[in-house]
Every structure is written in structure tokens, then in C-alpha cells.
XYZ file of C-alpha atoms in Angstrom:
340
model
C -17.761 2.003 -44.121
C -19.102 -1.819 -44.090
C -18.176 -1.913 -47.977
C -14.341 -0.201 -47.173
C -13.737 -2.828 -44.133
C -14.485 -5.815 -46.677
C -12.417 -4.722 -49.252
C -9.666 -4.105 -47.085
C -9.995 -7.179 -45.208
C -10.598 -8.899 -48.828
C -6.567 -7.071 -50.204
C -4.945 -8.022 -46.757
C -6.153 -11.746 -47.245
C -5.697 -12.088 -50.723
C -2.051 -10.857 -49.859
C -1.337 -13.056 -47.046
C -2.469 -15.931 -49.414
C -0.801 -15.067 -52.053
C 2.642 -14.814 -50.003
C 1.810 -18.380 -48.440
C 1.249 -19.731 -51.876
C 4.700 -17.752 -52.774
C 6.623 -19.877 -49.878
C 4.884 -22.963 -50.326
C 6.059 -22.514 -54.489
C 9.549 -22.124 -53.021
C 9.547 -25.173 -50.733
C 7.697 -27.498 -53.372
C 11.342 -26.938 -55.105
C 13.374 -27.198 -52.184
C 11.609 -30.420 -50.490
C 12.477 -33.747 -51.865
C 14.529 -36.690 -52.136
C 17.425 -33.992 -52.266
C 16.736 -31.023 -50.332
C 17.949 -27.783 -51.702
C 18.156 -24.663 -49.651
C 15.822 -21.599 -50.774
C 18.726 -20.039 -52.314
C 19.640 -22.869 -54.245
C 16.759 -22.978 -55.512
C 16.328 -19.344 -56.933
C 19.886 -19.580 -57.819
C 19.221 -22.886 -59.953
C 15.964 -21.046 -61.061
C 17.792 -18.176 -62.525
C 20.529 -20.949 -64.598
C 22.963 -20.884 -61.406
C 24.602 -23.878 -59.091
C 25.423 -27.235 -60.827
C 23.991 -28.857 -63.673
C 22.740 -31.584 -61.044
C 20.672 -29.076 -58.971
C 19.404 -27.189 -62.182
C 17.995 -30.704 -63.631
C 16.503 -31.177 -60.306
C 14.544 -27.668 -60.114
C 14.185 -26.774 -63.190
C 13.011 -30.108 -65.184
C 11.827 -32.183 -62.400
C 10.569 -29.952 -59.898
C 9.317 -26.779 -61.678
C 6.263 -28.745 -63.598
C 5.011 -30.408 -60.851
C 4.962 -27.138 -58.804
C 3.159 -25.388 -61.811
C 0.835 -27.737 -62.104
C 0.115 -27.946 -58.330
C -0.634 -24.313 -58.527
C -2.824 -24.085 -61.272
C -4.818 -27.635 -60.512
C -5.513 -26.336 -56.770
C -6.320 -22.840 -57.899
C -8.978 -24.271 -60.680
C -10.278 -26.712 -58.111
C -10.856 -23.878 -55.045
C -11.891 -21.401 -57.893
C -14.887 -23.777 -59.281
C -15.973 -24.920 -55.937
C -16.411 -20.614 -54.748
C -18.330 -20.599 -58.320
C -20.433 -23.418 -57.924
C -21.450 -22.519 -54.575
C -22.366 -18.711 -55.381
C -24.167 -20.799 -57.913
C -25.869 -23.044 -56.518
C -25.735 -20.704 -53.177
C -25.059 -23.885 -51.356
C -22.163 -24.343 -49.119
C -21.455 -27.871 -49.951
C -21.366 -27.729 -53.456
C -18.044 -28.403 -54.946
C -16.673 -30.650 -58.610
C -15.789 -33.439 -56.679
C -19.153 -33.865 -54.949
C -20.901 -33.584 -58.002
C -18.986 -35.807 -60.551
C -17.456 -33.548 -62.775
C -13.713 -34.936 -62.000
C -15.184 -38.665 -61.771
C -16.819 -38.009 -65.237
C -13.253 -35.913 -66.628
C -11.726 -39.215 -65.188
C -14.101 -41.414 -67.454
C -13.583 -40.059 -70.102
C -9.883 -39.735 -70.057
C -9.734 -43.545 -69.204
C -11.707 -44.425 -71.700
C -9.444 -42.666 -74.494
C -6.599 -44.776 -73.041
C -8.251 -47.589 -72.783
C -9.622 -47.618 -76.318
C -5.804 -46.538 -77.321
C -7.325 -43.520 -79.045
C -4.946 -41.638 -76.904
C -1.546 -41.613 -74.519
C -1.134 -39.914 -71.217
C 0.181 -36.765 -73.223
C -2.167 -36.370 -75.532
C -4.085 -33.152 -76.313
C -7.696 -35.554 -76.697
C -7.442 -36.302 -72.909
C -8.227 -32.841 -71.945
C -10.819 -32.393 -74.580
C -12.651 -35.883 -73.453
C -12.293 -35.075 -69.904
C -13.851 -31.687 -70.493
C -16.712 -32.769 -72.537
C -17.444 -35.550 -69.737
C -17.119 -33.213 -66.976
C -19.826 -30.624 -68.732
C -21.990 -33.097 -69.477
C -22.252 -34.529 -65.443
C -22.614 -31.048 -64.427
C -25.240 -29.957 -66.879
C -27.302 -33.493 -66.153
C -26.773 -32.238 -62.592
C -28.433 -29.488 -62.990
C -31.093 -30.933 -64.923
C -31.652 -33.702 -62.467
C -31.606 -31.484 -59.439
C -33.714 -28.610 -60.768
C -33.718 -24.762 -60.400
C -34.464 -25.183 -56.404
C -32.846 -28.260 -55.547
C -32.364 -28.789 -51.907
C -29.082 -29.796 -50.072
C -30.809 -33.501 -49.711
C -31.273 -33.353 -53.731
C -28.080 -32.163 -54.566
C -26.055 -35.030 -52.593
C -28.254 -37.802 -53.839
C -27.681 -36.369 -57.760
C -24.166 -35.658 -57.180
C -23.264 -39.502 -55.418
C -25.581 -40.940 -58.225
C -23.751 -39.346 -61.019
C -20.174 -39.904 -59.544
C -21.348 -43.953 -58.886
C -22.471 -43.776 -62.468
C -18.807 -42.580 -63.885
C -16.708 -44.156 -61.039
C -18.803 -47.870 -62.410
C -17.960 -46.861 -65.925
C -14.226 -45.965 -65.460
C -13.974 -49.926 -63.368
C -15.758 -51.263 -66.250
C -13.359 -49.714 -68.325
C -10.275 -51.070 -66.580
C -12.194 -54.427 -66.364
C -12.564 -54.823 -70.150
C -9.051 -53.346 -71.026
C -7.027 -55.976 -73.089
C -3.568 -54.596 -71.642
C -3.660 -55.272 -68.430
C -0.344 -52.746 -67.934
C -2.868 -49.989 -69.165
C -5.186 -51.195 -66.725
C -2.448 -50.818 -63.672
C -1.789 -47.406 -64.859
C -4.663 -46.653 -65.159
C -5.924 -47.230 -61.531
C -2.666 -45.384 -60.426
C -3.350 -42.298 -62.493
C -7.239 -42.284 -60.955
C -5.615 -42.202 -57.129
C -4.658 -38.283 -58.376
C -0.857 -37.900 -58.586
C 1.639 -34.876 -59.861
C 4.837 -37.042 -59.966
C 7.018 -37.199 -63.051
C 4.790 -34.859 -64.816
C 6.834 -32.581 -67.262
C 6.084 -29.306 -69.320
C 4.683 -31.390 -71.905
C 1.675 -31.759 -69.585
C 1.771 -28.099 -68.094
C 1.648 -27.301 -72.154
C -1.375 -29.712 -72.066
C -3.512 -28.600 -68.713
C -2.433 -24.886 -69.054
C -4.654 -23.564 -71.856
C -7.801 -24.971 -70.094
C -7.426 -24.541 -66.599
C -6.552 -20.496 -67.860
C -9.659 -20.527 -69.854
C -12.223 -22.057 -67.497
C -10.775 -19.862 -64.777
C -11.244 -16.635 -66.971
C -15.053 -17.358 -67.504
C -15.660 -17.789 -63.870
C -13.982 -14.586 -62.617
C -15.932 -12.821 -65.543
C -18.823 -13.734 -63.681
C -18.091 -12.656 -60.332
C -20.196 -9.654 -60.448
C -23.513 -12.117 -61.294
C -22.898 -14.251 -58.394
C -23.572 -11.551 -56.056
C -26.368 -10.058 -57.954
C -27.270 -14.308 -57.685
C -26.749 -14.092 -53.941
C -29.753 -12.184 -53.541
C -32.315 -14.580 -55.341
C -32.986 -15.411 -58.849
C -36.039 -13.325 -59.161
C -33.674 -9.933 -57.740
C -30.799 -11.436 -60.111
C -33.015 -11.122 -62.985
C -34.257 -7.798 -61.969
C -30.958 -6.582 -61.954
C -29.888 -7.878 -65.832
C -29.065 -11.155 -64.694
C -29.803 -14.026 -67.113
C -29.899 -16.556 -64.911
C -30.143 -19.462 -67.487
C -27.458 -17.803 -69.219
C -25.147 -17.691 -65.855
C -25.486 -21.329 -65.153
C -24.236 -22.634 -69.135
C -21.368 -20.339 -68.489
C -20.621 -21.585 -65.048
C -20.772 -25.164 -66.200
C -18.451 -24.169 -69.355
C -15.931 -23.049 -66.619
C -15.826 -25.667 -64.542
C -15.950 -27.849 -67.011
C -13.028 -26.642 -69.043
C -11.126 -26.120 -65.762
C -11.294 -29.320 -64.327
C -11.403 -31.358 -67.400
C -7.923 -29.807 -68.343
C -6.935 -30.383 -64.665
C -7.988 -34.154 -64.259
C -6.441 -35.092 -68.099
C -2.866 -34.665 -66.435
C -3.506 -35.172 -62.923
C -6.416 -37.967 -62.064
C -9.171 -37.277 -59.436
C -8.104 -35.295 -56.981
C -10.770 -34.261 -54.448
C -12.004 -32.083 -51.904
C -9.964 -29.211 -52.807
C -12.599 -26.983 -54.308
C -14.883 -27.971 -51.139
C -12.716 -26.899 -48.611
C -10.495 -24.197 -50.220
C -13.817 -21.458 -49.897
C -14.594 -22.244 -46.378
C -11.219 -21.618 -45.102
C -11.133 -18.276 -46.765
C -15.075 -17.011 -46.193
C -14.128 -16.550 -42.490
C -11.605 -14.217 -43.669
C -13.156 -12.503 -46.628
C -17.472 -12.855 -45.749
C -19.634 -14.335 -47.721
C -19.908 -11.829 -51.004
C -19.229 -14.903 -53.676
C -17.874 -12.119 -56.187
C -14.983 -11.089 -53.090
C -14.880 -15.301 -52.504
C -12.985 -16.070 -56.071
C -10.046 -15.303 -55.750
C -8.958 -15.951 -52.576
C -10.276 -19.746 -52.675
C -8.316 -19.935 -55.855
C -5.383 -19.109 -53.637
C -6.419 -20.929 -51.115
C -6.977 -24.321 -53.272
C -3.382 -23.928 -54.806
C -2.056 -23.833 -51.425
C -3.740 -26.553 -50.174
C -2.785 -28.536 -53.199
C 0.987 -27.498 -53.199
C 0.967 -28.118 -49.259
C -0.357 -31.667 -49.354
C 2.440 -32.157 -52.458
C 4.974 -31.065 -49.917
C 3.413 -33.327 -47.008
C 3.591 -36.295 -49.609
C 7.299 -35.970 -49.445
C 7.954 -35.442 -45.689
C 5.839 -37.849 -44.763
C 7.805 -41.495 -43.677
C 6.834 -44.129 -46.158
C 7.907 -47.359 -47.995
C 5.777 -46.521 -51.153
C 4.424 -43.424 -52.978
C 1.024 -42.027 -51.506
C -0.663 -40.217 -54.564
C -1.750 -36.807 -53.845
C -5.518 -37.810 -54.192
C -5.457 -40.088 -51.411
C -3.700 -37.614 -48.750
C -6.683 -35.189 -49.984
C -9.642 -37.159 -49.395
C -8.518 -38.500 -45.922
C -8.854 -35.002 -45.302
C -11.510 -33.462 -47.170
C -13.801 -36.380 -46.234
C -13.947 -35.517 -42.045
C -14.405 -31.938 -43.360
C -17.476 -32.301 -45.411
C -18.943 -34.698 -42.533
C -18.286 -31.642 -40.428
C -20.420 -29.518 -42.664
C -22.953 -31.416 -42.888
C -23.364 -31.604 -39.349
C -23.000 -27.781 -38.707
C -25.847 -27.565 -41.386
C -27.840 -29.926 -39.824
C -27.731 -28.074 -36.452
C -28.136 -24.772 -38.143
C -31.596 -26.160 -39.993
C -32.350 -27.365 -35.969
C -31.736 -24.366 -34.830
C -33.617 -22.345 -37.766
C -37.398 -24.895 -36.971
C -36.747 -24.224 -33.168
């Protein structure tokens, strides 16, 4: 009966996600310098209304929307996977370096002029960068790192690659590549066209295909490493894989969008209320929930009064930031609470 009531709970969330994500889709087309009604939008969508309004949705608006989707989906989907992991709550890409390393290495293919913005070598740098800082991670941390150990290795190797990327930008010859540079690291999904949905797509699919294929480890995982192994589970095996994912994910993610954190942090704890804490049931829906966040803080980007452009990246670290500080603190006082 326990196992029916989760996986019904588990369909009617992942529904009611799925239909927010479906409405906030719609409004990232609608919302904008020129606001177009819903039904302008599906009727520019299916080659209807003027040629002004089908410019609008279909060449300006549509990428960025895509790309919103998939980059917030990737981001919640490799923070569920590196907490089932890690089976830490506070684990998450951006805390451990692996978009501030994809960043680095992007950077430093522009920098060097080995590559443009639209390039196919900025995902592949960004994805070997982001592999490497999680794998070091790991090795760093250990098998049974603490939460104290896991912070201190994630801020040193984020330090490490945010340093690199200034030094970077503080060598760079051009100093115009330099300015675009630092814009492109504040995380941003303006003027992006298919040409970098072409470029992000193939990863972000791929890295999110090897973590669902996992899902069913993660709860085998859930129960210890020793049980894990017991049941089939190579453990050493699980965590390569893991890293593959969310390094492929998020490499192809940051190569087109810059740094954009706090998604994959938050995205799983909104949904684990809803869904429990069975990582395998947790994918999904924090996929959902990350593009939703991601499409809704697009959308807020755009409402929001202002005299110049706030990058995405910003709006999403004002928030995520109080959040984690909030989890921290619930941990500490459930660690109190556990000694007492």
C-alpha cells in the first residue's frame, strides 16, 4: 500500500509539474518587450499571425525557451543525482565546481581564440573541465566525506576555477573578449539562437540519459554502499558514470549559457516534499522542477522594472544563496537534535 501511495503521489506530481512547466513554456513566448497573447503565440507557433509576430516567437523566442528548459532540467536532474550519490542533501554542480570549471574552460577557448561563442569545442572543453572538478572532488573528499568535507572541497575547487577564469580575462589581449566574457560568466539566455540549441542539445540529452539509467542504483545506494554492493551494485562503477552525466550535462549547458547556479540545489528539495525521499522516484520530477525554475526566473527577468539587463545567473543566486544558508541551518539543528 506504502509503495502504491508513492507512486501515485510520484504520477500526480510529475503531472502537475509537467503542466506548470507547459504554461511557463507558453508565457516564456508570450512575455517580452512585445507581449503576445497565448493564442498568438500557438497561432505564430503553428506558421499563423504576421510575419512580425512569427519572427518574434519563432526565431527569437523559441531558442531561448528551449534552452531554458533543457539547461534547468539538466541542472535539477544532476543535483537529484549527485545527492542520491553522495546521499547528501546539499550536494549540487554549482556547489561543487563543475559549472565554474565548464566556465574555465570555455573561457579559456575564447580567450586563446581557439574558439567563438558557437563553436562545437566550447561544449567539449566545458565538459572535460567539469568531469575533471567533479572526479578531483571525489578524490579529494573520499568515499565517506562528511558535509564539513564536501563544502570545503567544493568552495576550494570552485576558488581554484573562478581564479583561473579572472586570470584568464586578466591576460586576454582583446579587451572586447574580455567584456564579453565577464557578461557571458553572469549566466544569460538572451539572443541565443538554434545554432546554440544545435550546440547544448546533444549533451544535455546525453548526460541526462546516463543519469536516469541509473535511477534504480541510487536507491539500491540509498541503503549503504556495503547493501548497494550486495545487491549488484558497483559502486565505483556508479560514481564514473554519475560524474560522466553531470559532466556532459552541464558542460553542454554552461558552453551556451555561462554559470548559472543554484538550480540543481534547490530544484530536488522543492519536489522531495512532494515525491519522498526514494532518489530513483526524485529524477524526474527535479528535472521538471529545475526547468521551471529556470524558465520562471527567465520570465521574472522580463517583468521585472529595470534600466539594464539582469542576466539570469544573477536573479538565481540572490535566491539560491538564502536557500542553501537555510539548509545548512536546518542541518545543523537536525545534527543538534540527533547528539541531544
Amino acid at each position: 500500500m506504502v509503495s502504491t501511495d508513492a507512486a501515485r503521489r510520484q504520477v500526480i506530481a510529475t503531472a502537475g509539474l509537467a503542466a506548470l512547466v507547459a504554461l511557463l513554456a507558453l508565457g516564456s513566448l508570450g512575455i517580452g518587450p512585445v507581449r503576445l497573447s497565448p493564442l498568438t503565440v500557438l497561432e505564430a507557433l503553428l506558421g499563423g499571425g504576421t510575419d512580425v509576430q512569427r519572427i518574434i516567437v519563432a526565431e527569437i523566442r523559441l531558442p531561448r525557451m528551449i534552452l531554458g528548459l533543457a539547461i534547468g532540467a539538466i541542472l535539477g536532474l544532476s543535483g537529484a543525482a549527485l545527492q542520491g550519490l553522495l546521499r547528501n542533501p546539499l550536494a549540487s554542480p554549482s556547489l561543487f565546481g563543475a559549472p565554474q570549471s565548464a566556465a574555465f574552460g570555455a573561457v579559456l577557448m575564447i580567450a586563446l581564440g581557439w574558439a567563438d561563442v558557437r563553436s562545437y569545442a566550447l561544449p567539449v572543453a566545458g565538459i572535460t573541465m567539469a568531469f575533471a572538478s567533479v572526479f578531483v572532488l571525489l578524490g579529494i573528499a573520499g568515499r565517506n566525506a562528511g558535509l564539513l568535507l564536501l563544502i570545503l572541497s567544493g568552495l576550494a575547487i570552485s576558488s581554484l576555477a573562478g581564479a583561473a577564469t579572472a586570470l584568464v580575462m586578466n591576460l586576454s589581449s582583446n579587451p572586447f573578449a574580455a567584456l564579453e566574457i565577464a557578461f557571458w560568466l553572469l549566466g544569460s539566455l538572451e539572443d541565443r539562437s538554434f545554432r546554440h540549441v544545435m550546440l547544448a542539445s546533444p549533451f544535455i540529452i546525453a548526460g541526462a540519459a546516463v543519469l536516469i539509467s541509473q535511477r534504480s542504483a541510487f536507491r539500491a545506494l540509498s541503503l549503504g554502499e556495503e547493501t548497494a554492493q550486495s545487491l549488484g551494485v558497483d559502486v565505483g562503477r556508479l560514481r564514473l558514470t554519475v560524474i560522466a552525466g553531470v559532466a556532459l550535462g552541464v558542460g553542454g549547458a554552461v558552453a551556451v549559457s555561462g554559470a548559472i547556479g543554484f538550480i540543481g540545489l534547490v530544484a530536488p528539495h522543492l519536489v522531495r516534499p512532494l515525491i519522498g525521499h526514494d532518489p530513483a522516484r526524485l529524477l524526474i520530477p527535479s528535472a521538471l522542477a529545475g526547468a521551471a525554475l529556470l524558465l520562471a526566473a527567465d520570465i521574472a527577468l522580463r517583468i521585472i522594472p529595470s534600466t539594464t539587463d539582469i542576466k539570469v545567473g544573477v536573479l538565481t543566486s540572490i535566491i539560491g544563496v538564502p536557500f542553501f544558508l537555510y539548509l545548512i541551518v536546518r542541518e545543523r539543528r537536525a545534527l543538534g537534535g540527533g547528539v541531544a
